[in-house]
Amino acid sequence: MQEIELYSYHCGIIDFLNEMLRAGVKRLALSRPLEDKALRDALVPFAQDACRRYGTKHYIEDEPLLCDLFPVSMNQGRYNILFYMEDHILNQYLRLKERKAALVAERAYFGGNRNQLAVEFGRLLSYPPEVVKRMVAENTDKEQF
């Protein structure tokens, strides 16, 4: 099999995500998490162009929200680009990050609080509730406190 060139691969994902946003299929979309910040930064001009073409917006994320929706190793210490159409969606994401930080500081990030945060993140990503429930239940790589 032919080796896939990473930059072009990620550009294809970025284009696809922005198309899904414009079509109203998603409210918030995440690029693939990248270990290499330089590669993520090299993708920003393409992301900006895609956002102009699709009428979307982007946000550079150096500290992604870690929660039980995704394996912690998938996002911890990684770099990302978030895509959205409406500012209030990005604000909801940022408030989720703030709420998690407050819950952790209060030592209240467990049980229902922890689960609710993952559910709300899944909802922002436009995942069906049954998919979010399954993803959280099947995730065996969760943050330890």
PDB file of N, CA and C in Angstrom, residues 22-112:
ATOM      1  N   ARG A  22     -21.083  23.377   7.339  1.00  0.00           N
ATOM      2  CA  ARG A  22     -21.919  24.187   6.449  1.00  0.00           C
ATOM      3  C   ARG A  22     -23.251  23.500   6.156  1.00  0.00           C
ATOM      4  N   ALA A  23     -23.236  22.170   6.062  1.00  0.00           N
ATOM      5  CA  ALA A  23     -24.455  21.416   5.781  1.00  0.00           C
ATOM      6  C   ALA A  23     -25.367  21.316   7.004  1.00  0.00           C
ATOM      7  N   GLY A  24     -24.877  21.748   8.164  1.00  0.00           N
ATOM      8  CA  GLY A  24     -25.684  21.691   9.378  1.00  0.00           C
ATOM      9  C   GLY A  24     -25.670  20.334  10.060  1.00  0.00           C
ATOM     10  N   VAL A  25     -24.784  19.450   9.651  1.00  0.00           N
ATOM     11  CA  VAL A  25     -24.684  18.115  10.243  1.00  0.00           C
ATOM     12  C   VAL A  25     -23.991  18.177  11.603  1.00  0.00           C
ATOM     13  N   LYS A  26     -23.052  19.107  11.752  1.00  0.00           N
ATOM     14  CA  LYS A  26     -22.309  19.268  13.000  1.00  0.00           C
ATOM     15  C   LYS A  26     -22.368  20.720  13.444  1.00  0.00           C
ATOM     16  N   ARG A  27     -22.232  20.920  14.769  1.00  0.00           N
ATOM     17  CA  ARG A  27     -22.150  22.272  15.318  1.00  0.00           C
ATOM     18  C   ARG A  27     -20.709  22.632  15.665  1.00  0.00           C
ATOM     19  N   LEU A  28     -19.949  21.626  16.093  1.00  0.00           N
ATOM     20  CA  LEU A  28     -18.542  21.793  16.437  1.00  0.00           C
ATOM     21  C   LEU A  28     -17.808  20.596  15.864  1.00  0.00           C
ATOM     22  N   ALA A  29     -16.653  20.853  15.264  1.00  0.00           N
ATOM     23  CA  ALA A  29     -15.861  19.767  14.690  1.00  0.00           C
ATOM     24  C   ALA A  29     -14.414  19.927  15.128  1.00  0.00           C
ATOM     25  N   LEU A  30     -13.759  18.805  15.352  1.00  0.00           N
ATOM     26  CA  LEU A  30     -12.375  18.781  15.800  1.00  0.00           C
ATOM     27  C   LEU A  30     -11.495  18.169  14.729  1.00  0.00           C
ATOM     28  N   SER A  31     -10.411  18.839  14.400  1.00  0.00           N
ATOM     29  CA  SER A  31      -9.439  18.204  13.517  1.00  0.00           C
ATOM     30  C   SER A  31      -8.831  17.018  14.261  1.00  0.00           C
ATOM     31  N   ARG A  32      -8.101  16.200  13.561  1.00  0.00           N
ATOM     32  CA  ARG A  32      -7.423  15.088  14.233  1.00  0.00           C
ATOM     33  C   ARG A  32      -6.410  15.663  15.217  1.00  0.00           C
ATOM     34  N   PRO A  33      -6.338  15.125  16.425  1.00  0.00           N
ATOM     35  CA  PRO A  33      -5.324  15.594  17.378  1.00  0.00           C
ATOM     36  C   PRO A  33      -3.925  15.271  16.848  1.00  0.00           C
ATOM     37  N   LEU A  34      -3.032  16.239  16.958  1.00  0.00           N
ATOM     38  CA  LEU A  34      -1.675  16.070  16.432  1.00  0.00           C
ATOM     39  C   LEU A  34      -0.638  16.189  17.536  1.00  0.00           C
ATOM     40  N   GLU A  35       0.314  15.301  17.533  1.00  0.00           N
ATOM     41  CA  GLU A  35       1.439  15.386  18.466  1.00  0.00           C
ATOM     42  C   GLU A  35       2.392  16.502  18.057  1.00  0.00           C
ATOM     43  N   ASP A  36       2.439  16.775  16.764  1.00  0.00           N
ATOM     44  CA  ASP A  36       3.393  17.716  16.190  1.00  0.00           C
ATOM     45  C   ASP A  36       2.743  19.093  16.029  1.00  0.00           C
ATOM     46  N   LYS A  37       3.105  20.009  16.921  1.00  0.00           N
ATOM     47  CA  LYS A  37       2.536  21.356  16.875  1.00  0.00           C
ATOM     48  C   LYS A  37       2.906  22.050  15.571  1.00  0.00           C
ATOM     49  N   ALA A  38       4.103  21.792  15.052  1.00  0.00           N
ATOM     50  CA  ALA A  38       4.536  22.418  13.803  1.00  0.00           C
ATOM     51  C   ALA A  38       3.632  21.993  12.642  1.00  0.00           C
ATOM     52  N   LEU A  39       3.238  20.732  12.611  1.00  0.00           N
ATOM     53  CA  LEU A  39       2.326  20.273  11.565  1.00  0.00           C
ATOM     54  C   LEU A  39       0.973  20.944  11.724  1.00  0.00           C
ATOM     55  N   ARG A  40       0.463  21.012  12.950  1.00  0.00           N
ATOM     56  CA  ARG A  40      -0.810  21.691  13.178  1.00  0.00           C
ATOM     57  C   ARG A  40      -0.721  23.136  12.706  1.00  0.00           C
ATOM     58  N   ASP A  41       0.360  23.809  13.069  1.00  0.00           N
ATOM     59  CA  ASP A  41       0.519  25.208  12.672  1.00  0.00           C
ATOM     60  C   ASP A  41       0.629  25.356  11.153  1.00  0.00           C
ATOM     61  N   ALA A  42       1.252  24.385  10.506  1.00  0.00           N
ATOM     62  CA  ALA A  42       1.356  24.415   9.040  1.00  0.00           C
ATOM     63  C   ALA A  42      -0.008  24.241   8.384  1.00  0.00           C
ATOM     64  N   LEU A  43      -0.949  23.612   9.086  1.00  0.00           N
ATOM     65  CA  LEU A  43      -2.303  23.405   8.559  1.00  0.00           C
ATOM     66  C   LEU A  43      -3.200  24.632   8.712  1.00  0.00           C
ATOM     67  N   VAL A  44      -2.806  25.575   9.549  1.00  0.00           N
ATOM     68  CA  VAL A  44      -3.656  26.736   9.830  1.00  0.00           C
ATOM     69  C   VAL A  44      -3.992  27.530   8.568  1.00  0.00           C
ATOM     70  N   PRO A  45      -3.043  27.832   7.679  1.00  0.00           N
ATOM     71  CA  PRO A  45      -3.436  28.567   6.466  1.00  0.00           C
ATOM     72  C   PRO A  45      -4.480  27.810   5.630  1.00  0.00           C
ATOM     73  N   PHE A  46      -4.354  26.496   5.536  1.00  0.00           N
ATOM     74  CA  PHE A  46      -5.360  25.725   4.812  1.00  0.00           C
ATOM     75  C   PHE A  46      -6.699  25.807   5.539  1.00  0.00           C
ATOM     76  N   ALA A  47      -6.669  25.727   6.873  1.00  0.00           N
ATOM     77  CA  ALA A  47      -7.898  25.830   7.662  1.00  0.00           C
ATOM     78  C   ALA A  47      -8.556  27.188   7.458  1.00  0.00           C
ATOM     79  N   GLN A  48      -7.762  28.246   7.444  1.00  0.00           N
ATOM     80  CA  GLN A  48      -8.309  29.586   7.219  1.00  0.00           C
ATOM     81  C   GLN A  48      -8.973  29.675   5.850  1.00  0.00           C
ATOM     82  N   ASP A  49      -8.338  29.113   4.854  1.00  0.00           N
ATOM     83  CA  ASP A  49      -8.902  29.112   3.508  1.00  0.00           C
ATOM     84  C   ASP A  49     -10.201  28.304   3.460  1.00  0.00           C
ATOM     85  N   ALA A  50     -10.206  27.146   4.098  1.00  0.00           N
ATOM     86  CA  ALA A  50     -11.420  26.313   4.135  1.00  0.00           C
ATOM     87  C   ALA A  50     -12.553  27.068   4.825  1.00  0.00           C
ATOM     88  N   CYS A  51     -12.238  27.761   5.897  1.00  0.00           N
ATOM     89  CA  CYS A  51     -13.265  28.527   6.609  1.00  0.00           C
ATOM     90  C   CYS A  51     -13.827  29.637   5.724  1.00  0.00           C
ATOM     91  N   ARG A  52     -12.981  30.286   4.931  1.00  0.00           N
ATOM     92  CA  ARG A  52     -13.476  31.311   4.007  1.00  0.00           C
ATOM     93  C   ARG A  52     -14.406  30.689   2.965  1.00  0.00           C
ATOM     94  N   ARG A  53     -14.016  29.531   2.444  1.00  0.00           N
ATOM     95  CA  ARG A  53     -14.819  28.867   1.407  1.00  0.00           C
ATOM     96  C   ARG A  53     -16.164  28.382   1.932  1.00  0.00           C
ATOM     97  N   TYR A  54     -16.195  27.888   3.162  1.00  0.00           N
ATOM     98  CA  TYR A  54     -17.411  27.287   3.704  1.00  0.00           C
ATOM     99  C   TYR A  54     -18.213  28.215   4.622  1.00  0.00           C
ATOM    100  N   GLY A  55     -17.675  29.393   4.914  1.00  0.00           N
ATOM    101  CA  GLY A  55     -18.385  30.312   5.804  1.00  0.00           C
ATOM    102  C   GLY A  55     -18.348  29.861   7.257  1.00  0.00           C
ATOM    103  N   THR A  56     -17.258  29.211   7.644  1.00  0.00           N
ATOM    104  CA  THR A  56     -17.096  28.704   9.005  1.00  0.00           C
ATOM    105  C   THR A  56     -15.996  29.493   9.710  1.00  0.00           C
ATOM    106  N   LYS A  57     -15.719  29.101  10.947  1.00  0.00           N
ATOM    107  CA  LYS A  57     -14.677  29.744  11.745  1.00  0.00           C
ATOM    108  C   LYS A  57     -13.802  28.655  12.363  1.00  0.00           C
ATOM    109  N   HIS A  58     -12.625  29.058  12.810  1.00  0.00           N
ATOM    110  CA  HIS A  58     -11.726  28.089  13.453  1.00  0.00           C
ATOM    111  C   HIS A  58     -11.135  28.675  14.734  1.00  0.00           C
ATOM    112  N   TYR A  59     -10.659  27.764  15.561  1.00  0.00           N
ATOM    113  CA  TYR A  59     -10.038  28.129  16.840  1.00  0.00           C
ATOM    114  C   TYR A  59      -8.844  27.203  17.037  1.00  0.00           C
ATOM    115  N   ILE A  60      -7.690  27.789  17.304  1.00  0.00           N
ATOM    116  CA  ILE A  60      -6.473  27.016  17.537  1.00  0.00           C
ATOM    117  C   ILE A  60      -6.487  26.535  18.980  1.00  0.00           C
ATOM    118  N   GLU A  61      -6.386  25.226  19.177  1.00  0.00           N
ATOM    119  CA  GLU A  61      -6.497  24.632  20.517  1.00  0.00           C
ATOM    120  C   GLU A  61      -5.193  23.941  20.898  1.00  0.00           C
ATOM    121  N   ASP A  62      -4.520  24.503  21.900  1.00  0.00           N
ATOM    122  CA  ASP A  62      -3.285  23.911  22.411  1.00  0.00           C
ATOM    123  C   ASP A  62      -3.498  23.079  23.665  1.00  0.00           C
ATOM    124  N   GLU A  63      -4.653  23.224  24.301  1.00  0.00           N
ATOM    125  CA  GLU A  63      -4.975  22.470  25.515  1.00  0.00           C
ATOM    126  C   GLU A  63      -6.399  21.938  25.399  1.00  0.00           C
ATOM    127  N   PRO A  64      -6.572  20.863  24.641  1.00  0.00           N
ATOM    128  CA  PRO A  64      -7.934  20.361  24.393  1.00  0.00           C
ATOM    129  C   PRO A  64      -8.631  19.889  25.661  1.00  0.00           C
ATOM    130  N   LEU A  65      -9.947  19.950  25.610  1.00  0.00           N
ATOM    131  CA  LEU A  65     -10.772  19.453  26.699  1.00  0.00           C
ATOM    132  C   LEU A  65     -10.588  17.947  26.819  1.00  0.00           C
ATOM    133  N   LEU A  66     -10.158  17.507  27.974  1.00  0.00           N
ATOM    134  CA  LEU A  66     -10.028  16.082  28.256  1.00  0.00           C
ATOM    135  C   LEU A  66     -11.230  15.659  29.077  1.00  0.00           C
ATOM    136  N   CYS A  67     -11.950  14.677  28.595  1.00  0.00           N
ATOM    137  CA  CYS A  67     -13.084  14.142  29.336  1.00  0.00           C
ATOM    138  C   CYS A  67     -13.289  12.696  28.910  1.00  0.00           C
ATOM    139  N   ASP A  68     -14.261  12.054  29.492  1.00  0.00           N
ATOM    140  CA  ASP A  68     -14.449  10.623  29.275  1.00  0.00           C
ATOM    141  C   ASP A  68     -15.048  10.263  27.925  1.00  0.00           C
ATOM    142  N   LEU A  69     -15.335  11.246  27.087  1.00  0.00           N
ATOM    143  CA  LEU A  69     -15.870  10.961  25.757  1.00  0.00           C
ATOM    144  C   LEU A  69     -14.819  10.290  24.874  1.00  0.00           C
ATOM    145  N   PHE A  70     -13.567  10.717  25.017  1.00  0.00           N
ATOM    146  CA  PHE A  70     -12.467  10.179  24.206  1.00  0.00           C
ATOM    147  C   PHE A  70     -11.369   9.641  25.123  1.00  0.00           C
ATOM    148  N   PRO A  71     -10.609   8.670  24.658  1.00  0.00           N
ATOM    149  CA  PRO A  71      -9.455   8.214  25.447  1.00  0.00           C
ATOM    150  C   PRO A  71      -8.523   9.391  25.753  1.00  0.00           C
ATOM    151  N   VAL A  72      -8.077   9.492  26.976  1.00  0.00           N
ATOM    152  CA  VAL A  72      -7.236  10.621  27.383  1.00  0.00           C
ATOM    153  C   VAL A  72      -5.965  10.672  26.537  1.00  0.00           C
ATOM    154  N   SER A  73      -5.407   9.517  26.185  1.00  0.00           N
ATOM    155  CA  SER A  73      -4.166   9.500  25.404  1.00  0.00           C
ATOM    156  C   SER A  73      -4.364  10.045  23.991  1.00  0.00           C
ATOM    157  N   MET A  74      -5.596  10.116  23.541  1.00  0.00           N
ATOM    158  CA  MET A  74      -5.887  10.636  22.202  1.00  0.00           C
ATOM    159  C   MET A  74      -5.674  12.151  22.138  1.00  0.00           C
ATOM    160  N   ASN A  75      -5.914  12.856  23.257  1.00  0.00           N
ATOM    161  CA  ASN A  75      -5.881  14.312  23.236  1.00  0.00           C
ATOM    162  C   ASN A  75      -4.875  14.965  24.184  1.00  0.00           C
ATOM    163  N   GLN A  76      -4.428  14.252  25.201  1.00  0.00           N
ATOM    164  CA  GLN A  76      -3.521  14.854  26.179  1.00  0.00           C
ATOM    165  C   GLN A  76      -2.186  15.182  25.519  1.00  0.00           C
ATOM    166  N   GLY A  77      -1.775  16.439  25.644  1.00  0.00           N
ATOM    167  CA  GLY A  77      -0.510  16.872  25.069  1.00  0.00           C
ATOM    168  C   GLY A  77      -0.549  16.989  23.556  1.00  0.00           C
ATOM    169  N   ARG A  78      -1.739  17.075  22.988  1.00  0.00           N
ATOM    170  CA  ARG A  78      -1.895  17.158  21.534  1.00  0.00           C
ATOM    171  C   ARG A  78      -2.363  18.557  21.141  1.00  0.00           C
ATOM    172  N   TYR A  79      -2.333  18.794  19.843  1.00  0.00           N
ATOM    173  CA  TYR A  79      -2.715  20.091  19.286  1.00  0.00           C
ATOM    174  C   TYR A  79      -3.838  19.872  18.283  1.00  0.00           C
ATOM    175  N   ASN A  80      -4.713  20.876  18.187  1.00  0.00           N
ATOM    176  CA  ASN A  80      -5.921  20.680  17.433  1.00  0.00           C
ATOM    177  C   ASN A  80      -6.379  21.990  16.801  1.00  0.00           C
ATOM    178  N   ILE A  81      -7.313  21.869  15.880  1.00  0.00           N
ATOM    179  CA  ILE A  81      -8.040  23.021  15.349  1.00  0.00           C
ATOM    180  C   ILE A  81      -9.519  22.690  15.485  1.00  0.00           C
ATOM    181  N   LEU A  82     -10.262  23.596  16.089  1.00  0.00           N
ATOM    182  CA  LEU A  82     -11.706  23.426  16.212  1.00  0.00           C
ATOM    183  C   LEU A  82     -12.375  24.241  15.116  1.00  0.00           C
ATOM    184  N   PHE A  83     -13.486  23.714  14.602  1.00  0.00           N
ATOM    185  CA  PHE A  83     -14.247  24.405  13.568  1.00  0.00           C
ATOM    186  C   PHE A  83     -15.692  24.553  14.026  1.00  0.00           C
ATOM    187  N   TYR A  84     -16.290  25.684  13.688  1.00  0.00           N
ATOM    188  CA  TYR A  84     -17.657  25.975  14.104  1.00  0.00           C
ATOM    189  C   TYR A  84     -18.194  27.073  13.191  1.00  0.00           C
ATOM    190  N   MET A  85     -19.488  27.314  13.259  1.00  0.00           N
ATOM    191  CA  MET A  85     -20.078  28.393  12.455  1.00  0.00           C
ATOM    192  C   MET A  85     -20.487  29.581  13.317  1.00  0.00           C
ATOM    193  N   GLU A  86     -20.949  29.299  14.518  1.00  0.00           N
ATOM    194  CA  GLU A  86     -21.501  30.360  15.362  1.00  0.00           C
ATOM    195  C   GLU A  86     -20.653  30.527  16.619  1.00  0.00           C
ATOM    196  N   ASP A  87     -20.398  31.773  16.978  1.00  0.00           N
ATOM    197  CA  ASP A  87     -19.526  32.067  18.119  1.00  0.00           C
ATOM    198  C   ASP A  87     -20.022  31.428  19.413  1.00  0.00           C
ATOM    199  N   HIS A  88     -21.334  31.337  19.592  1.00  0.00           N
ATOM    200  CA  HIS A  88     -21.846  30.780  20.846  1.00  0.00           C
ATOM    201  C   HIS A  88     -21.451  29.303  21.003  1.00  0.00           C
ATOM    202  N   ILE A  89     -21.190  28.611  19.907  1.00  0.00           N
ATOM    203  CA  ILE A  89     -20.748  27.207  19.992  1.00  0.00           C
ATOM    204  C   ILE A  89     -19.337  27.151  20.572  1.00  0.00           C
ATOM    205  N   LEU A  90     -18.449  27.987  20.068  1.00  0.00           N
ATOM    206  CA  LEU A  90     -17.100  28.045  20.640  1.00  0.00           C
ATOM    207  C   LEU A  90     -17.181  28.455  22.105  1.00  0.00           C
ATOM    208  N   ASN A  91     -18.022  29.417  22.425  1.00  0.00           N
ATOM    209  CA  ASN A  91     -18.158  29.852  23.824  1.00  0.00           C
ATOM    210  C   ASN A  91     -18.650  28.710  24.713  1.00  0.00           C
ATOM    211  N   GLN A  92     -19.548  27.885  24.217  1.00  0.00           N
ATOM    212  CA  GLN A  92     -20.013  26.730  24.995  1.00  0.00           C
ATOM    213  C   GLN A  92     -18.860  25.770  25.258  1.00  0.00           C
ATOM    214  N   TYR A  93     -18.026  25.535  24.247  1.00  0.00           N
ATOM    215  CA  TYR A  93     -16.859  24.669  24.417  1.00  0.00           C
ATOM    216  C   TYR A  93     -15.919  25.253  25.487  1.00  0.00           C
ATOM    217  N   LEU A  94     -15.625  26.532  25.382  1.00  0.00           N
ATOM    218  CA  LEU A  94     -14.716  27.166  26.345  1.00  0.00           C
ATOM    219  C   LEU A  94     -15.295  27.143  27.754  1.00  0.00           C
ATOM    220  N   ARG A  95     -16.620  27.308  27.877  1.00  0.00           N
ATOM    221  CA  ARG A  95     -17.258  27.223  29.198  1.00  0.00           C
ATOM    222  C   ARG A  95     -17.180  25.800  29.757  1.00  0.00           C
ATOM    223  N   LEU A  96     -17.276  24.799  28.884  1.00  0.00           N
ATOM    224  CA  LEU A  96     -17.110  23.415  29.350  1.00  0.00           C
ATOM    225  C   LEU A  96     -15.715  23.218  29.946  1.00  0.00           C
ATOM    226  N   LYS A  97     -14.705  23.764  29.282  1.00  0.00           N
ATOM    227  CA  LYS A  97     -13.339  23.663  29.806  1.00  0.00           C
ATOM    228  C   LYS A  97     -13.230  24.351  31.166  1.00  0.00           C
ATOM    229  N   GLU A  98     -13.838  25.530  31.283  1.00  0.00           N
ATOM    230  CA  GLU A  98     -13.813  26.265  32.555  1.00  0.00           C
ATOM    231  C   GLU A  98     -14.560  25.496  33.639  1.00  0.00           C
ATOM    232  N   ARG A  99     -15.697  24.930  33.284  1.00  0.00           N
ATOM    233  CA  ARG A  99     -16.477  24.182  34.270  1.00  0.00           C
ATOM    234  C   ARG A  99     -15.714  22.952  34.747  1.00  0.00           C
ATOM    235  N   LYS A 100     -15.056  22.271  33.827  1.00  0.00           N
ATOM    236  CA  LYS A 100     -14.265  21.110  34.241  1.00  0.00           C
ATOM    237  C   LYS A 100     -13.161  21.548  35.206  1.00  0.00           C
ATOM    238  N   ALA A 101     -12.457  22.624  34.879  1.00  0.00           N
ATOM    239  CA  ALA A 101     -11.385  23.112  35.753  1.00  0.00           C
ATOM    240  C   ALA A 101     -11.927  23.444  37.141  1.00  0.00           C
ATOM    241  N   ALA A 102     -13.097  24.060  37.198  1.00  0.00           N
ATOM    242  CA  ALA A 102     -13.705  24.391  38.495  1.00  0.00           C
ATOM    243  C   ALA A 102     -14.087  23.127  39.255  1.00  0.00           C
ATOM    244  N   LEU A 103     -14.662  22.152  38.554  1.00  0.00           N
ATOM    245  CA  LEU A 103     -15.033  20.893  39.216  1.00  0.00           C
ATOM    246  C   LEU A 103     -13.805  20.162  39.752  1.00  0.00           C
ATOM    247  N   VAL A 104     -12.731  20.163  38.980  1.00  0.00           N
ATOM    248  CA  VAL A 104     -11.494  19.517  39.431  1.00  0.00           C
ATOM    249  C   VAL A 104     -10.960  20.248  40.666  1.00  0.00           C
ATOM    250  N   ALA A 105     -10.945  21.583  40.627  1.00  0.00           N
ATOM    251  CA  ALA A 105     -10.449  22.380  41.754  1.00  0.00           C
ATOM    252  C   ALA A 105     -11.281  22.152  43.014  1.00  0.00           C
ATOM    253  N   GLU A 106     -12.587  21.953  42.824  1.00  0.00           N
ATOM    254  CA  GLU A 106     -13.495  21.717  43.949  1.00  0.00           C
ATOM    255  C   GLU A 106     -13.524  20.240  44.366  1.00  0.00           C
ATOM    256  N   ARG A 107     -12.752  19.422  43.683  1.00  0.00           N
ATOM    257  CA  ARG A 107     -12.743  17.967  43.901  1.00  0.00           C
ATOM    258  C   ARG A 107     -14.137  17.366  43.716  1.00  0.00           C
ATOM    259  N   ALA A 108     -14.834  17.894  42.707  1.00  0.00           N
ATOM    260  CA  ALA A 108     -16.197  17.438  42.421  1.00  0.00           C
ATOM    261  C   ALA A 108     -16.314  16.846  41.019  1.00  0.00           C
ATOM    262  N   TYR A 109     -15.169  16.585  40.390  1.00  0.00           N
ATOM    263  CA  TYR A 109     -15.182  16.015  39.034  1.00  0.00           C
ATOM    264  C   TYR A 109     -15.182  14.492  39.135  1.00  0.00           C
ATOM    265  N   PHE A 110     -16.344  13.958  39.433  1.00  0.00           N
ATOM    266  CA  PHE A 110     -16.534  12.508  39.490  1.00  0.00           C
ATOM    267  C   PHE A 110     -18.023  12.228  39.334  1.00  0.00           C
ATOM    268  N   GLY A 111     -18.367  10.977  39.152  1.00  0.00           N
ATOM    269  CA  GLY A 111     -19.769  10.569  39.085  1.00  0.00           C
ATOM    270  C   GLY A 111     -20.570  11.323  38.050  1.00  0.00           C
ATOM    271  N   GLY A 112     -21.710  11.847  38.489  1.00  0.00           N
ATOM    272  CA  GLY A 112     -22.624  12.541  37.599  1.00  0.00           C
ATOM    273  C   GLY A 112     -22.040  13.791  36.968  1.00  0.00           C
TER     274      GLY A 112
END
